[in-house]
Coordinates of C-alpha atoms in Angstrom, one line a residue:
M25 CA 197.1 -6.4 171.5
K26 CA 196.9 -8.9 174.3
V27 CA 199.8 -10.2 176.3
A28 CA 200.3 -13.8 177.6
V29 CA 202.9 -15.1 180.0
V30 CA 203.6 -18.8 179.4
T31 CA 206.0 -20.4 181.8
G32 CA 208.1 -23.1 180.2
G33 CA 206.9 -21.7 176.9
L34 CA 209.7 -22.9 174.5
R35 CA 209.6 -26.6 174.9
G36 CA 207.1 -29.5 174.9
I37 CA 203.6 -28.6 175.9
G38 CA 204.6 -25.0 176.5
L39 CA 205.7 -24.5 173.0
G40 CA 202.5 -26.0 171.7
I41 CA 200.6 -23.4 173.8
S42 CA 202.8 -20.6 172.6
N43 CA 202.1 -21.4 169.0
A44 CA 198.4 -21.6 169.6
L45 CA 198.4 -18.2 171.3
L46 CA 200.3 -16.7 168.4
A47 CA 197.5 -17.8 166.2
E48 CA 195.1 -15.9 168.5
G49 CA 197.1 -12.7 168.2
Y50 CA 198.9 -12.6 171.5
S51 CA 202.3 -11.1 172.2
L52 CA 204.3 -13.5 174.4
A53 CA 206.4 -13.1 177.5
L54 CA 208.0 -16.5 177.8
C55 CA 210.2 -17.8 180.6
G56 CA 212.1 -20.9 181.5
S57 CA 215.0 -22.1 183.6
R58 CA 217.4 -22.4 180.6
D59 CA 219.8 -19.7 179.5
I60 CA 219.0 -17.8 176.3
D61 CA 221.7 -19.6 174.3
A62 CA 219.8 -22.9 174.9
V63 CA 216.5 -21.6 173.5
T64 CA 217.8 -19.8 170.4
D65 CA 216.3 -22.2 167.8
P66 CA 212.7 -22.3 169.2
L67 CA 212.7 -18.6 170.0
T68 CA 213.9 -17.7 166.5
E69 CA 211.2 -19.9 165.0
I70 CA 208.4 -18.5 167.1
R71 CA 209.5 -14.9 166.3
R72 CA 209.4 -15.8 162.6
K73 CA 205.9 -17.0 162.9
A74 CA 204.8 -13.9 164.9
G75 CA 206.0 -11.5 162.2
Q76 CA 205.9 -7.8 162.6
G77 CA 204.0 -5.9 165.2
R78 CA 204.1 -8.4 168.1
Q79 CA 206.6 -8.8 170.9
I80 CA 208.1 -12.1 171.7
V81 CA 210.5 -11.9 174.7
Y82 CA 212.2 -14.7 176.6
Y83 CA 213.3 -14.3 180.2
R84 CA 215.3 -16.7 182.3
C85 CA 213.3 -17.5 185.4
D86 CA 213.3 -20.3 187.9
V87 CA 209.7 -20.3 189.0
S88 CA 210.6 -21.9 192.3
N89 CA 212.8 -18.8 193.2
P90 CA 210.9 -15.9 194.7
E91 CA 213.5 -13.3 193.5
D92 CA 213.3 -14.7 189.9
R93 CA 209.5 -14.5 189.9
A94 CA 209.5 -10.9 191.1
E95 CA 212.1 -9.9 188.6
F96 CA 210.3 -11.7 185.8
L97 CA 207.0 -9.9 186.5
H98 CA 208.8 -6.6 186.9
S99 CA 210.4 -7.1 183.5
V100 CA 207.0 -8.0 181.9
K101 CA 205.5 -4.8 183.3
R102 CA 208.4 -2.8 181.9
D103 CA 208.5 -4.4 178.5
F104 CA 204.8 -5.1 177.8
K105 CA 202.9 -2.7 180.1
Q106 CA 200.0 -5.2 180.5
L107 CA 199.1 -8.8 181.2
N108 CA 196.0 -10.5 180.0
L109 CA 196.8 -14.2 180.4
L110 CA 199.0 -16.3 182.7
V111 CA 199.6 -19.9 181.7
N112 CA 201.3 -21.9 184.5
N113 CA 202.8 -24.6 182.4
A114 CA 206.4 -25.0 183.7
G115 CA 206.9 -28.2 185.6
V116 CA 209.3 -31.1 186.2
A117 CA 209.0 -34.9 186.4
A118 CA 210.2 -36.7 189.5
R119 CA 214.0 -36.6 189.7
V120 CA 214.1 -40.3 190.5
R121 CA 211.2 -42.7 190.0
D122 CA 211.3 -43.9 193.5
D123 CA 208.8 -45.9 195.6
I124 CA 207.0 -43.7 198.2
M125 CA 208.6 -45.9 200.9
T126 CA 212.1 -44.6 199.9
M127 CA 211.3 -41.2 198.4
T128 CA 213.6 -38.5 199.8
E129 CA 212.6 -35.2 201.3
E130 CA 215.2 -33.5 199.1
N131 CA 213.6 -34.7 195.9
Y132 CA 210.1 -34.0 197.3
D133 CA 211.0 -30.4 198.2
W134 CA 212.7 -29.8 194.9
L135 CA 209.7 -30.9 192.8
M136 CA 207.1 -29.2 195.0
K137 CA 208.7 -25.8 194.8
I138 CA 208.7 -26.0 191.0
N139 CA 205.4 -27.7 190.3
L140 CA 203.3 -26.2 193.1
Q141 CA 204.8 -23.4 195.2
G142 CA 206.2 -21.4 192.3
P143 CA 203.0 -21.4 190.2
F144 CA 200.9 -20.6 193.2
F145 CA 202.8 -17.5 194.2
L146 CA 203.3 -16.4 190.6
T147 CA 199.6 -16.5 190.2
Q148 CA 199.2 -14.5 193.4
A149 CA 201.5 -11.7 192.0
A150 CA 200.0 -11.8 188.5
A151 CA 196.4 -11.7 189.9
K152 CA 197.1 -8.6 191.9
W153 CA 198.4 -6.9 188.7
M154 CA 195.4 -8.2 186.7
I155 CA 193.0 -6.7 189.3
E156 CA 194.8 -3.4 189.1
Q157 CA 194.4 -3.4 185.3
K158 CA 190.7 -4.4 185.7
E159 CA 190.1 -1.5 188.0
S160 CA 191.9 1.1 185.8
G161 CA 190.9 -0.3 182.4
G162 CA 187.2 -1.1 183.2
A163 CA 185.0 -3.9 181.9
D164 CA 186.8 -3.9 178.5
F165 CA 190.1 -5.3 180.1
E166 CA 190.1 -9.1 179.7
A167 CA 192.2 -11.4 181.9
A168 CA 192.4 -15.1 182.6
I169 CA 194.6 -17.8 184.2
V170 CA 195.2 -21.3 183.0
N171 CA 197.0 -24.0 185.0
I172 CA 198.4 -27.0 183.2
S173 CA 198.2 -30.1 185.5
S174 CA 198.1 -33.8 184.6
V175 CA 195.9 -36.9 184.7
S176 CA 198.3 -37.7 187.5
A177 CA 196.2 -35.4 189.7
T178 CA 193.8 -38.3 190.1
V179 CA 195.8 -41.3 188.8
A180 CA 198.2 -42.6 191.4
S181 CA 201.7 -43.7 190.5
L182 CA 203.6 -45.2 193.4
N183 CA 207.0 -44.6 191.8
R184 CA 206.5 -40.8 191.4
G185 CA 204.2 -39.9 194.3
E186 CA 205.6 -36.4 194.7
Y187 CA 204.6 -35.6 191.1
C188 CA 201.1 -36.9 191.6
M189 CA 200.7 -34.9 194.8
S190 CA 201.9 -31.7 193.1
K191 CA 199.3 -32.0 190.3
A192 CA 196.5 -32.9 192.7
A193 CA 197.4 -29.8 194.7
M194 CA 197.5 -27.7 191.6
S195 CA 193.9 -28.8 190.9
M196 CA 192.9 -27.4 194.3
S197 CA 194.9 -24.3 193.6
T198 CA 192.8 -23.8 190.4
Q199 CA 189.6 -24.0 192.4
L200 CA 190.9 -21.6 195.1
W201 CA 191.9 -19.0 192.6
A202 CA 188.7 -19.4 190.6
L203 CA 186.7 -18.6 193.7
R204 CA 188.9 -15.7 194.8
L205 CA 189.1 -14.0 191.4
A206 CA 185.5 -14.6 190.3
E207 CA 184.3 -11.2 191.7
Y208 CA 186.8 -9.5 189.4
G209 CA 185.7 -11.3 186.3
I210 CA 189.0 -13.2 186.0
P211 CA 188.3 -16.9 185.1
V212 CA 190.8 -19.6 186.2
Y213 CA 190.9 -22.9 184.5
E214 CA 192.8 -26.2 184.6
I215 CA 193.9 -28.3 181.7
R216 CA 194.7 -31.9 182.5
P217 CA 196.8 -33.5 179.8
G218 CA 197.2 -37.3 179.5
L219 CA 200.1 -38.9 177.5
I220 CA 201.6 -36.1 175.5
Q221 CA 204.7 -36.5 173.3
S222 CA 207.3 -34.2 174.8
D223 CA 210.8 -34.3 176.3
M224 CA 209.2 -35.3 179.6
T225 CA 207.7 -38.5 178.2
I226 CA 210.7 -39.5 176.1
P227 CA 212.1 -41.9 178.8
A228 CA 208.8 -43.9 178.8
T229 CA 208.0 -43.7 175.1
E230 CA 208.3 -47.4 174.4
K231 CA 206.3 -48.4 177.5
Y232 CA 203.4 -46.0 176.7
T233 CA 203.4 -46.6 173.0
K234 CA 202.7 -50.3 173.8
L235 CA 200.0 -49.4 176.3
I236 CA 198.3 -47.0 173.8
G237 CA 198.3 -49.8 171.2
E238 CA 196.6 -52.1 173.7
G239 CA 193.8 -49.6 174.4
F240 CA 195.1 -47.8 177.5
V241 CA 194.1 -44.6 175.7
P242 CA 190.7 -45.1 174.0
Q243 CA 191.6 -42.9 171.1
R244 CA 194.7 -45.0 170.6
R245 CA 197.2 -42.3 169.9
W246 CA 199.7 -40.1 171.6
G247 CA 198.6 -36.6 172.5
F248 CA 200.6 -33.7 171.0
P249 CA 201.5 -30.3 172.4
E250 CA 199.2 -28.7 169.9
D251 CA 196.3 -30.6 171.4
V252 CA 196.9 -28.8 174.7
G253 CA 197.5 -25.5 172.8
R254 CA 194.1 -25.6 171.1
A255 CA 192.4 -26.1 174.5
V256 CA 194.2 -23.0 175.9
A257 CA 193.3 -21.0 172.8
M258 CA 189.6 -22.0 173.3
L259 CA 189.6 -20.8 176.9
T260 CA 191.3 -17.5 176.1
R261 CA 188.8 -16.7 173.5
G262 CA 186.1 -16.9 176.1
D263 CA 184.4 -19.9 174.7
L264 CA 183.8 -21.2 178.2
A265 CA 183.2 -17.8 179.8
Y266 CA 180.6 -19.1 182.3
S267 CA 182.8 -22.0 183.6
T268 CA 185.5 -20.7 185.9
G269 CA 187.3 -23.4 187.9
Q270 CA 186.6 -26.1 185.4
V271 CA 188.9 -29.0 184.3
I272 CA 189.5 -29.6 180.6
M273 CA 190.7 -33.2 180.0
I274 CA 193.1 -33.6 177.0
D275 CA 193.8 -37.3 177.5
G276 CA 192.2 -39.2 174.6
G277 CA 189.6 -40.6 177.0
M278 CA 192.2 -42.2 179.2
A279 CA 190.5 -41.1 182.5
I280 CA 187.1 -42.5 181.6
P281 CA 186.2 -45.3 184.1
S282 CA 185.7 -48.5 182.2
L283 CA 185.3 -52.3 182.7

């Protein structure tokens, strides 16, 4: 039985990833900033799909909080005894869509701690545990890390600059960890979604639906959480085992330069 941690794993893209990992046979340690009462419906449904013989546990954890992160990993060690996959999915949109000339340090700091600092140091702690498991379990123990970033890592938006910077930095974080963990046989990947239908994109649904219809996305449709989930499943199967540090675009061709 393999165990996956998926941050933000009960809503939006994270839920799509959790469902895909269920199909791959994983037990799931899921975390989010919401209380358990707020995630009862999706948690019940994912447990129903899992059936007998697999653990599905939800932990409240604010990834920007060092104490929360430490307690979360301690709980996963206690309840699951192992960790094969970390998916850094949890993230937030800009609090206010504000021009970079008037962006506040408060909003910048809030977003960066959740989107960048939290995932980086969660990866650091998880990687140390994975290395311990590799050294004690030998070559048969499989581990991997997947970061969920965004096309905003390379596509600039002046009214949410802090979000773009956080995703660009997460891309560099992927490369850094891929290099650092290569000697241990722990691949690190980045998945870069485009326009995905989720609670994060609801405020801009009308705007982006119009743009998609006009060809902004070559495949002329919204992406769905399951599109990202399938990409994570592919990586965890080892289908790209000789490609650590690589970026997988799930954007319908949106980032292709064209005239």
